[in-house]
């Protein structure tokens, strides 16, 4: 269980408190044990009482070192792992107390920085100083808008990688405009069904710009629509109410304005509205906008940060300049007059909220953040799992390097198979390698792995099938470990603590998918370089072998690989033969066939079909010696196989014959100047068959076009 303490300054149940309540109520209770400290008791505590343990901690209007110490003591006693705060004093108290208690993770949600507070200059200055001082103890800042993120970067000098944007969300399925709800509100306030209601819902404070809304009401009923009956509903309480009531009386519009006070039936009120108006001067990301959009209501609001990232002007509503009663009035009148346009805006708003602001997405983002930052803080022992082919191991090397950079003092181990081990053995980024050989060493291996009590176990590879996911779950259960991390391939990674999103339909490279895992746990990717390992003995062996074969430095040496793990990816025998003959006869080069011992029969057939005599290096080199040999080649020609990714790491010119595989996922990486890929689009591609009788995609590749590509690369690079 991950123990989280939320610290919030609860003066009222506003947008920030509602957002926190959504998180607390939505988190997986099997995974998270939640505690909450409210600096001032109120309705917030009532909203979350069934989801969290509420700790008694009353604080009045002044800062107290004693209270900070008491909070730190409470954090230690509960063994809290994450402290998450929001609000001026709450942030300061939580950050300092967490530092004293040595909490691994500290998070602050920033709705409005202290410089935006509506307080006296002296008090504001104190808030700013305390905020700046305590910011250094924060691991992540959460914001709801890009504008706020930019402000923290530019004015607070907070590194961008420490700031996470998570938009507010709503329980979409709970918001449906119902006629019976609208009728209930109209009946309560004695408003007939043919009279449109234009409303505001929120706290009655200066930031909401309500003075300008009231002034806009006057313009609507006196100048723009003097003969039309309209009602304006102001829902909420706050220090500005009395001033608003005086203004309404002064403007002589009391008969069209209703002050409804604080209401719990927000959904019912929204059902009754024709238009929701939000004339704010300052905002974060108002949840009421999302709620109104979820109910299909058009919006009239001010074009300020926080709002303009939620409401799309002329699509889901109309945005106007702040502090401008006339433009506000004109926008309201426009939507009242053009019902068809208003309805369409409401429909689009509902669609966008469904797609972008569903509360389920928000909760998932928070869980991902919590898991990622805990994983980032762990600096003890990490097990990486990469159980796939040779090429996949090469493609995993940037991720392995990145996790070492993230945890320079950690102990990092790799679990892989025998055929992939050699390409990574000796890596400076690993402290050890474990070999998985299916049933041969399974139980001794598991016993050994369990001794390490890994803090993190990370599967770098995708989950191809549900059956494969269950096998991986079984392996994770046997290995143990505190935190499980992996790629949630189309929802199959249900058992990971940190699920890194992956859709098979996304056209991303496999390297990027692996790096997404590192990014998810806080890693920074500055550059992506594939790496392969070899040593002095390998160099000496290859140099001696080439000397024995009379291959000198001036020779143009072309390697042709005819070995693939999946036979469906291999080329046609006669095409290999024709190509090799053309290269030897026309370019006067030396051609060496490469492969493993099991390919000897294949190469014998190719040589039998040839007129010239190629070099037969089938089964001569192990993986590390092959790496050294490729460095002596001026060109490699190969179907889609692991050797392609080795050549990418070495930046060797190559012609790749790409057949049935997923090109966008497994294409050669970042070697465009030196690589030509020949690929034929056929109706059955991509496919994952190990064998294929038709080999349509490979048969369409001709020796002539491969020769032409080889000639082009040799001219360019030799």
XYZ file of C-alpha atoms in Angstrom:
718
model
C 0.000 0.000 0.000
C 1.126 3.539 -0.808
C 0.297 5.957 2.016
C -0.665 9.455 0.855
C -1.337 12.498 3.015
C -3.351 15.327 1.465
C -2.993 18.718 3.137
C -5.575 21.296 2.115
C -6.671 24.679 3.428
C -10.391 24.065 3.717
C -12.183 27.386 4.039
C -14.999 26.367 1.686
C -15.905 23.640 -0.782
C -14.760 25.352 -3.975
C -13.211 24.150 -7.225
C -9.855 23.135 -5.744
C -11.488 21.220 -2.921
C -13.862 19.501 -5.328
C -10.922 18.486 -7.502
C -9.118 16.982 -4.498
C -12.292 15.193 -3.399
C -12.558 13.639 -6.867
C -8.998 12.326 -6.613
C -9.391 11.001 -3.082
C -12.691 9.288 -3.849
C -11.455 7.924 -7.177
C -8.082 6.403 -6.256
C -7.739 2.628 -6.057
C -8.301 1.857 -2.369
C -6.566 -1.500 -2.708
C -3.410 0.334 -3.703
C -3.573 3.623 -1.765
C -4.115 4.304 1.924
C -5.310 7.900 2.142
C -5.020 10.398 4.992
C -6.264 13.979 4.885
C -5.396 17.023 6.954
C -7.796 19.964 6.604
C -6.315 23.085 8.150
C -9.831 24.341 8.792
C -12.712 21.897 9.105
C -15.682 22.179 6.766
C -17.731 20.505 4.068
C -14.644 19.079 2.347
C -14.175 16.580 5.188
C -17.769 15.425 4.785
C -17.276 14.746 1.066
C -14.347 12.373 1.553
C -15.098 10.707 4.885
C -15.743 7.292 3.289
C -12.523 7.331 1.243
C -9.918 8.641 3.670
C -8.855 8.887 7.291
C -9.289 12.515 8.329
C -6.651 13.639 10.814
C -7.471 16.338 13.340
C -5.227 19.332 12.817
C -6.832 22.718 13.368
C -4.873 25.819 12.474
C -5.974 29.398 12.869
C -4.788 32.485 11.040
C -1.105 32.538 11.943
C 1.921 30.467 11.089
C 3.225 28.246 13.865
C 6.515 26.369 14.093
C 4.910 24.156 16.724
C 2.190 23.174 14.260
C 4.784 22.398 11.581
C 6.590 20.123 14.039
C 3.304 18.440 15.007
C 2.481 17.840 11.339
C 5.955 16.379 10.731
C 5.504 14.075 13.727
C 2.124 12.958 12.376
C 3.690 12.227 8.973
C 6.395 10.080 10.590
C 3.942 8.170 12.772
C 1.765 7.266 9.782
C 4.838 6.399 7.664
C 3.564 8.634 4.849
C 5.236 8.160 1.455
C 3.601 11.003 -0.489
C 2.555 14.432 0.797
C 0.269 16.280 -1.617
C -0.865 19.803 -0.767
C -2.806 22.738 -2.185
C -3.259 26.301 -0.942
C -0.930 29.013 0.387
C -0.521 28.037 4.037
C -1.245 24.380 3.367
C 1.606 24.271 0.835
C 4.094 25.916 3.183
C 3.199 23.785 6.207
C 3.144 20.564 4.174
C 6.420 21.217 2.369
C 8.397 22.091 5.516
C 6.856 19.298 7.595
C 7.525 16.769 4.828
C 11.146 17.903 4.634
C 11.563 17.480 8.398
C 9.901 14.053 8.270
C 12.068 13.022 5.279
C 9.090 12.033 3.157
C 10.208 10.500 -0.161
C 7.743 12.450 -2.319
C 6.309 15.971 -2.041
C 3.722 17.267 -4.534
C 1.998 20.652 -4.732
C -1.067 21.481 -6.799
C -0.805 25.106 -7.887
C -4.140 26.720 -8.734
C -2.957 30.300 -8.235
C 0.556 31.390 -7.196
C 0.689 33.699 -4.115
C 1.455 36.764 -6.233
C -2.127 36.532 -7.491
C -3.746 36.563 -4.032
C -6.210 39.351 -3.236
C -4.535 40.434 0.013
C -2.548 43.452 1.212
C 0.944 44.055 -0.154
C 2.713 43.120 3.087
C 0.771 39.889 3.515
C 1.220 39.036 -0.163
C 4.965 39.630 0.126
C 5.175 37.241 3.070
C 3.208 34.593 1.153
C 5.508 34.961 -1.869
C 8.679 34.681 0.243
C 7.450 31.586 2.075
C 6.288 30.024 -1.184
C 9.617 30.631 -2.944
C 11.559 29.296 0.030
C 9.537 26.075 0.294
C 9.341 25.374 -3.472
C 12.798 23.798 -3.310
C 11.371 20.871 -1.312
C 8.760 19.958 -3.946
C 9.278 17.022 -6.312
C 6.381 17.805 -8.660
C 4.098 20.766 -9.225
C 0.680 19.989 -10.711
C -1.043 22.640 -12.826
C -4.283 22.621 -14.796
C -3.209 24.890 -17.663
C -0.285 25.490 -19.998
C -0.362 29.194 -19.112
C 0.212 28.416 -15.432
C 2.998 26.002 -16.337
C 4.726 28.726 -18.361
C 4.363 31.165 -15.464
C 6.021 28.746 -13.034
C 8.857 28.180 -15.494
C 9.472 31.846 -16.301
C 8.700 33.621 -13.030
C 9.381 30.930 -10.431
C 12.308 29.395 -12.369
C 10.961 25.889 -11.816
C 12.386 23.317 -14.283
C 9.774 22.178 -16.800
C 10.362 18.500 -15.966
C 9.110 19.149 -12.411
C 5.768 20.493 -13.664
C 2.936 18.164 -14.673
C -0.245 19.344 -16.343
C -3.325 17.386 -15.272
C -6.621 18.914 -16.319
C -9.672 18.852 -14.110
C -12.348 16.317 -14.941
C -15.980 15.455 -14.327
C -17.982 12.290 -13.830
C -19.380 12.492 -17.371
C -21.961 9.742 -16.955
C -23.552 11.602 -14.015
C -24.220 14.776 -15.989
C -27.338 14.665 -18.139
C -29.676 17.609 -18.593
C -33.152 16.475 -17.513
C -36.457 18.286 -18.066
C -37.787 17.260 -14.650
C -34.776 18.872 -12.938
C -35.223 22.075 -14.928
C -38.933 22.121 -14.065
C -38.117 21.734 -10.365
C -35.814 24.792 -10.378
C -38.258 26.873 -12.411
C -41.054 25.958 -10.037
C -38.939 26.901 -7.005
C -38.206 30.371 -8.359
C -41.555 30.815 -10.126
C -40.064 31.069 -13.627
C -42.301 30.006 -16.526
C -41.048 27.484 -19.075
C -40.779 30.006 -21.934
C -38.443 32.360 -20.033
C -34.719 31.682 -20.633
C -32.477 31.470 -17.568
C -28.907 32.726 -17.861
C -26.805 31.768 -14.883
C -23.570 31.910 -12.940
C -22.476 29.227 -10.456
C -19.492 29.740 -8.170
C -18.086 31.700 -5.253
C -19.084 35.332 -5.071
C -15.586 36.795 -5.007
C -13.856 39.574 -6.940
C -11.891 37.129 -9.159
C -15.138 35.942 -10.761
C -15.833 39.337 -12.374
C -19.472 39.366 -11.252
C -19.680 43.179 -11.142
C -19.288 43.155 -14.939
C -21.887 40.409 -15.302
C -24.446 42.481 -13.385
C -23.620 45.496 -15.557
C -24.081 43.303 -18.641
C -27.517 42.244 -17.331
C -28.563 45.896 -17.245
C -27.491 46.417 -20.860
C -29.383 43.301 -21.988
C -32.729 44.138 -20.359
C -32.575 47.904 -20.951
C -30.875 48.273 -24.352
C -30.542 45.023 -26.283
C -33.645 42.951 -25.444
C -35.947 45.399 -23.636
C -39.110 43.564 -24.650
C -37.977 40.041 -23.853
C -38.429 38.385 -20.489
C -35.177 36.910 -19.118
C -34.078 35.700 -15.698
C -30.522 35.809 -14.368
C -29.615 33.268 -11.695
C -26.592 33.838 -9.443
C -25.791 30.669 -7.502
C -23.212 30.760 -4.721
C -22.098 32.589 -1.620
C -19.131 34.770 -0.797
C -17.915 38.142 0.461
C -19.084 39.957 -2.684
C -22.770 39.105 -2.296
C -23.814 42.244 -0.420
C -22.035 44.494 -2.909
C -23.732 42.681 -5.806
C -27.160 43.032 -4.210
C -26.591 46.773 -3.764
C -25.517 47.086 -7.417
C -28.569 45.145 -8.642
C -30.797 47.457 -6.624
C -28.981 50.551 -7.901
C -29.368 49.426 -11.536
C -33.048 48.678 -10.915
C -32.930 45.086 -12.195
C -34.053 43.265 -9.037
C -37.047 41.799 -10.860
C -34.810 39.850 -13.293
C -31.967 38.806 -10.944
C -32.244 35.946 -8.458
C -29.610 35.317 -5.775
C -30.014 31.603 -5.092
C -27.270 31.301 -2.466
C -25.175 28.185 -1.952
C -26.755 25.102 -3.575
C -25.905 21.431 -3.466
C -28.136 20.613 -6.458
C -25.720 21.983 -9.082
C -26.781 19.434 -11.714
C -30.436 20.422 -11.351
C -29.555 24.120 -11.596
C -27.457 23.484 -14.712
C -30.395 21.633 -16.278
C -32.485 24.794 -15.979
C -29.950 27.124 -17.607
C -29.997 28.273 -21.204
C -26.441 29.609 -20.948
C -23.726 29.408 -18.284
C -21.782 32.645 -17.852
C -18.331 32.845 -16.262
C -17.040 36.459 -16.394
C -13.855 35.779 -14.403
C -10.793 37.988 -14.146
C -8.565 35.160 -12.853
C -9.048 31.393 -12.984
C -7.372 28.023 -12.771
C -9.537 25.574 -14.685
C -13.121 25.939 -13.409
C -14.848 22.600 -12.905
C -18.228 24.301 -13.354
C -17.331 24.878 -17.017
C -16.719 21.163 -17.498
C -19.953 20.307 -15.692
C -21.954 22.701 -17.867
C -20.318 21.382 -21.046
C -20.993 17.797 -19.926
C -24.680 18.746 -19.757
C -24.604 20.253 -23.242
C -24.814 23.894 -22.160
C -23.220 26.648 -24.278
C -20.750 28.893 -22.456
C -20.143 32.630 -22.392
C -16.885 33.359 -20.573
C -13.871 35.621 -20.525
C -10.860 34.944 -22.703
C -8.319 34.399 -19.925
C -5.843 31.635 -19.100
C -7.499 28.613 -17.558
C -10.751 29.270 -19.408
C -9.420 29.545 -22.958
C -7.791 26.107 -22.664
C -11.184 24.617 -21.799
C -13.721 26.556 -23.869
C -13.061 26.692 -27.616
C -14.200 30.059 -28.905
C -17.047 29.851 -31.442
C -17.104 26.051 -31.022
C -18.223 25.273 -27.461
C -19.008 28.825 -26.446
C -18.094 32.463 -26.875
C -15.051 34.043 -25.240
C -14.957 37.793 -24.616
C -12.421 40.204 -23.164
C -12.529 40.488 -19.341
C -13.977 43.512 -17.507
C -16.126 44.397 -20.530
C -19.886 44.392 -19.780
C -20.879 45.283 -23.354
C -19.094 42.407 -25.121
C -20.347 40.068 -22.397
C -23.917 41.244 -23.001
C -23.554 40.947 -26.784
C -22.350 37.332 -26.515
C -25.257 36.378 -24.230
C -27.791 38.032 -26.549
C -26.250 36.327 -29.587
C -26.774 32.863 -28.080
C -30.267 33.723 -26.826
C -31.234 34.863 -30.329
C -29.581 32.000 -32.247
C -30.841 28.851 -30.498
C -29.575 26.582 -33.274
C -26.014 27.841 -32.797
C -26.315 27.612 -29.020
C -27.515 24.009 -29.265
C -24.620 23.088 -31.564
C -22.102 24.645 -29.166
C -23.624 22.665 -26.323
C -23.384 19.456 -28.354
C -19.714 20.088 -29.170
C -18.962 20.916 -25.538
C -20.462 17.617 -24.407
C -18.406 15.747 -27.012
C -15.137 17.417 -25.976
C -15.710 16.801 -22.263
C -16.371 13.128 -23.023
C -13.132 12.876 -24.974
C -10.745 15.037 -22.930
C -12.076 15.721 -19.449
C -13.512 12.437 -18.207
C -12.727 12.013 -14.512
C -11.493 8.460 -15.162
C -8.655 9.876 -17.265
C -7.765 12.335 -14.518
C -7.657 9.652 -11.803
C -5.510 7.474 -14.049
C -3.082 10.374 -14.584
C -2.759 10.905 -10.835
C -2.147 7.225 -10.187
C 0.472 7.198 -12.941
C 2.145 10.259 -11.413
C 2.194 8.810 -7.896
C 3.620 5.499 -9.068
C 6.151 7.151 -11.360
C 7.544 9.501 -8.753
C 7.770 6.778 -6.115
C 9.645 4.658 -8.629
C 11.900 7.621 -9.400
C 12.758 8.026 -5.722
C 13.680 4.396 -5.220
C 17.425 4.137 -5.551
C 18.248 0.631 -4.402
C 17.738 -2.368 -6.681
C 16.003 -2.533 -10.053
C 15.326 -5.538 -12.261
C 14.781 -4.935 -15.974
C 13.095 -7.690 -17.965
C 13.766 -7.967 -21.707
C 12.806 -11.441 -22.900
C 12.813 -11.109 -26.672
C 15.133 -11.249 -29.669
C 18.578 -9.874 -30.334
C 17.235 -6.787 -32.112
C 14.883 -6.022 -29.245
C 17.798 -6.092 -26.845
C 19.730 -3.607 -28.981
C 16.635 -1.387 -29.080
C 16.435 -1.590 -25.269
C 19.907 -0.114 -24.753
C 18.788 3.568 -24.783
C 16.248 2.758 -22.046
C 18.883 0.908 -20.013
C 21.249 3.878 -20.304
C 18.448 6.287 -19.339
C 17.492 4.357 -16.204
C 21.140 4.284 -15.141
C 21.271 8.073 -15.582
C 18.110 8.338 -13.477
C 19.518 6.077 -10.736
C 23.312 6.510 -10.865
C 23.805 4.934 -7.415
C 21.238 2.173 -7.817
C 21.853 -1.502 -8.474
C 20.428 -2.349 -11.901
C 20.068 -5.924 -13.126
C 18.761 -7.434 -16.353
C 16.763 -10.606 -16.924
C 17.102 -11.760 -20.528
C 17.575 -14.869 -22.638
C 20.772 -16.544 -23.762
C 20.677 -15.366 -27.390
C 20.330 -11.715 -26.368
C 22.826 -11.696 -23.516
C 25.983 -11.295 -25.584
C 25.033 -7.999 -27.162
C 24.688 -6.354 -23.718
C 27.264 -8.278 -21.631
C 29.822 -5.852 -20.234
C 27.508 -2.845 -20.361
C 28.615 -0.145 -17.881
C 24.943 0.525 -17.122
C 24.266 -2.898 -15.573
C 25.380 -4.474 -12.312
C 24.460 -7.985 -13.375
C 22.619 -10.153 -15.904
C 20.344 -13.129 -15.192
C 19.671 -15.664 -17.935
C 16.199 -17.131 -18.422
C 16.235 -20.479 -20.255
C 12.584 -21.471 -19.926
C 12.304 -24.623 -17.809
C 15.982 -25.536 -17.748
C 16.939 -23.224 -14.879
C 13.567 -21.753 -13.963
C 13.222 -22.532 -10.262
C 16.884 -21.958 -9.307
C 16.663 -18.634 -11.179
C 13.513 -17.581 -9.301
C 15.107 -18.491 -5.966
C 18.117 -16.356 -6.848
C 16.026 -13.390 -8.017
C 13.894 -13.404 -4.870
C 17.005 -12.919 -2.730
C 17.450 -9.421 -4.168
C 14.107 -8.040 -2.882
C 13.920 -5.668 -5.845
C 12.459 -2.209 -5.296
C 11.358 -2.029 -8.924
C 10.686 -4.708 -11.514
C 10.293 -3.274 -15.022
C 9.201 -5.196 -18.105
C 10.540 -3.337 -21.147
C 8.720 -5.466 -23.708
C 5.129 -5.329 -24.922
C 2.388 -7.816 -24.022
C 1.349 -9.478 -27.273
C -1.648 -11.380 -25.952
C -3.749 -11.950 -22.854
C -2.072 -15.339 -22.480
C 1.314 -13.606 -22.601
C 0.106 -11.112 -19.985
C -0.874 -13.943 -17.627
C 2.555 -15.535 -18.084
C 4.229 -12.228 -17.271
C 1.973 -11.786 -14.223
C 3.021 -15.255 -13.041
C 6.692 -14.329 -13.488
C 6.232 -11.053 -11.558
C 4.454 -12.872 -8.734
C 7.334 -15.309 -8.432
C 10.025 -12.605 -8.561
C 8.242 -10.313 -6.103
C 9.471 -6.725 -5.836
C 7.830 -3.602 -4.402
C 6.768 -1.806 -7.595
C 5.845 -3.396 -10.886
C 6.148 -1.283 -14.002
C 5.427 -2.072 -17.624
C 3.673 -1.281 -20.870
C -0.103 -1.476 -20.663
C -0.449 -2.856 -24.193
C -4.113 -2.345 -25.107
C -5.063 -2.752 -21.432
C -3.246 -6.076 -20.911
C -0.885 -4.674 -18.255
C -3.605 -4.646 -15.597
C -1.262 -6.103 -12.962
C 1.419 -3.392 -13.100
C 1.445 -0.716 -10.406
C 2.606 1.799 -12.998
C 0.898 1.154 -16.310
C 2.594 2.980 -19.177
C -0.028 3.524 -21.900
C 0.509 1.695 -25.192
C -1.796 1.104 -28.118
C -0.752 -1.365 -30.795
C -2.481 0.875 -33.339
C -0.116 3.773 -32.537
C 2.593 4.177 -35.149
C 5.573 4.533 -32.813
C 9.002 2.979 -32.848
C 9.754 0.208 -30.358
C 12.604 2.292 -28.945
C 10.162 5.093 -28.101
C 7.801 2.656 -26.368
C 10.668 1.472 -24.167
C 11.736 5.041 -23.436
C 8.154 5.942 -22.514
C 8.637 3.714 -19.461
C 11.685 5.705 -18.389
C 9.884 8.994 -19.014
C 6.979 7.746 -16.912
C 9.247 7.281 -13.891
C 10.868 10.694 -14.265
C 13.741 9.935 -16.628
C 14.976 12.592 -19.017
C 15.994 11.529 -22.530
C 18.547 13.948 -23.979
C 19.702 11.794 -26.867
C 19.005 8.297 -28.130
C 21.975 6.097 -28.989
C 21.872 2.359 -29.603
C 24.779 0.490 -28.058
C 26.349 -2.934 -28.554
C 29.181 -4.515 -26.565
C 32.350 -6.370 -27.547
C 35.871 -6.657 -26.125
C 39.514 -6.929 -27.145
C 39.385 -10.709 -27.571
C 36.586 -10.325 -30.126
C 38.632 -7.778 -32.089
C 41.705 -10.003 -32.073
C 39.709 -13.001 -33.303
C 38.108 -11.101 -36.198
C 41.342 -9.390 -37.250
C 43.176 -12.727 -37.320
C 40.333 -14.335 -39.271
C 40.253 -11.571 -41.919
C 44.017 -11.776 -42.309
C 43.747 -15.527 -42.825
C 41.110 -14.944 -45.542
C 43.329 -12.347 -47.265
C 40.852 -9.529 -46.681
C 42.744 -6.260 -46.493
C 41.742 -2.733 -45.499
C 41.402 -1.554 -49.122
C 38.872 -4.267 -49.997
C 35.244 -3.244 -50.349
C 33.520 -5.804 -48.174
C 29.758 -6.347 -48.341
C 28.000 -8.549 -45.819
C 24.796 -10.300 -46.859
C 22.831 -11.691 -43.957
C 20.551 -14.596 -44.809
C 19.650 -15.520 -41.235
C 16.315 -14.579 -39.663
C 14.548 -15.875 -36.568
C 11.304 -15.989 -38.574
C 11.696 -17.747 -41.964
C 8.771 -15.678 -43.290
C 11.090 -12.652 -43.324
C 13.799 -14.249 -45.453
C 14.380 -13.544 -49.126
C 14.266 -15.969 -52.060
C 17.326 -18.210 -52.653
C 17.704 -17.358 -56.355
C 17.494 -13.642 -55.543
C 20.344 -13.889 -53.032
C 22.400 -15.696 -55.674
C 21.642 -13.223 -58.474
C 22.359 -10.217 -56.259
C 25.676 -11.609 -54.993
C 26.807 -12.391 -58.564
C 25.932 -8.859 -59.712
C 27.817 -7.253 -56.825
C 30.958 -9.339 -57.422
C 30.925 -9.061 -61.240
C 29.882 -5.438 -61.694
C 31.301 -3.701 -58.605
C 34.383 -5.877 -58.055
C 33.666 -6.225 -54.335
C 33.994 -9.062 -51.867
C 30.681 -10.520 -50.706
C 30.467 -12.417 -47.416
C 27.371 -14.412 -46.501
C 26.542 -14.217 -42.794
C 24.370 -16.386 -40.600
C 24.289 -18.982 -37.855
C 25.234 -22.638 -38.122
C 21.657 -23.764 -38.853
C 21.771 -21.708 -42.079
C 24.499 -23.878 -43.688
C 21.988 -25.745 -45.871
C 20.499 -22.470 -47.044
C 23.866 -20.981 -48.010
C 24.815 -24.188 -49.797
C 21.742 -23.787 -52.037
C 22.562 -20.126 -52.671
C 26.188 -20.899 -53.600
C 25.036 -23.693 -55.887
C 22.891 -21.188 -57.806
C 25.768 -18.700 -58.214
C 28.379 -18.266 -60.940
C 30.848 -16.438 -58.701
C 32.413 -17.648 -55.468
C 31.349 -15.669 -52.383
C 32.891 -15.745 -48.921
C 31.023 -18.203 -46.723
C 31.127 -16.996 -43.107
C 28.053 -18.911 -41.964
C 28.464 -19.990 -38.326
C 31.957 -18.462 -38.065
C 31.228 -15.614 -35.642
C 29.443 -15.410 -32.351
C 27.353 -12.283 -31.721
C 30.185 -10.158 -30.343
C 32.582 -11.196 -33.109
C 29.865 -10.419 -35.643
C 29.655 -6.883 -34.239
C 33.397 -6.423 -34.838
C 33.179 -7.956 -38.325
C 30.377 -5.578 -39.328
C 32.664 -2.653 -38.481
C 34.937 -3.877 -41.300
C 32.060 -3.929 -43.809
C 31.325 -1.026 -46.133
C 27.755 -2.244 -46.558
C 25.279 -4.709 -45.064
C 22.345 -6.211 -46.955
C 19.809 -7.976 -44.767
C 16.163 -8.837 -44.295
C 14.427 -7.597 -41.127
C 16.382 -9.228 -38.279
C 18.487 -8.457 -35.226
C 21.612 -7.743 -37.282
C 19.843 -4.688 -38.753
C 19.628 -3.077 -35.311
C 23.261 -3.953 -34.586
C 24.208 -2.193 -37.839
C 22.068 0.784 -36.786
C 24.029 0.985 -33.541
C 27.303 0.885 -35.501
C 25.946 3.349 -38.115
C 26.943 1.029 -40.961
C 25.424 1.644 -44.429
C 22.777 -0.970 -45.158
C 20.013 -2.044 -47.485
C 17.139 -3.572 -45.542
C 14.640 -5.906 -47.206
C 11.600 -5.294 -45.031
C 8.882 -7.897 -45.388
C 5.953 -8.865 -43.169
C 6.891 -7.114 -39.902
C 5.625 -3.873 -38.352
C 7.723 -1.322 -40.228
C 6.802 1.697 -38.130
C 7.753 -0.193 -34.945
C 10.892 -2.077 -36.024
C 12.405 0.015 -38.828
C 16.138 0.870 -38.620
C 16.687 3.676 -36.122
C 18.105 7.104 -36.920
C 20.461 6.110 -39.739
C 18.625 7.594 -42.723
C 21.696 8.893 -44.571
C 23.211 5.435 -44.584
C 20.113 3.273 -44.901
C 17.772 2.352 -47.729
C 14.740 0.271 -46.797
C 12.985 -1.647 -49.561
C 9.447 -2.512 -48.584
C 6.431 -3.653 -50.583
C 2.970 -2.818 -49.306
C 0.728 -5.843 -49.658
C -2.782 -6.456 -48.363
C -1.671 -9.038 -45.770
C 0.967 -6.811 -44.163
C 1.862 -6.539 -41.366
C 1.704 -10.173 -40.336
C 3.304 -12.102 -37.507
C 3.534 -15.594 -39.007
C 6.737 -17.464 -38.350
C 6.448 -19.199 -41.719
C 4.618 -18.164 -44.880
C 4.141 -20.206 -48.052
C 3.386 -17.290 -50.372
C 6.046 -14.815 -49.145
C 4.352 -12.284 -51.375
C 5.963 -9.249 -49.745
C 9.491 -10.690 -50.086
C 9.072 -12.034 -53.631
C 8.147 -8.572 -54.874
C 11.613 -7.286 -53.904
C 13.870 -7.767 -56.943
C 17.662 -8.278 -57.067
C 17.892 -5.333 -59.480
C 16.427 -2.793 -57.045
C 18.579 -4.111 -54.200
C 21.681 -3.817 -56.419
C 20.719 -0.260 -57.350
C 20.253 0.668 -53.673
C 23.593 -0.926 -52.758
C 25.371 0.999 -55.529
C 23.835 4.259 -54.363
C 24.956 3.730 -50.757
C 28.479 2.713 -51.750
C 28.875 5.862 -53.858
C 27.533 7.948 -50.977
C 29.561 6.406 -48.153
C 32.732 4.777 -49.538
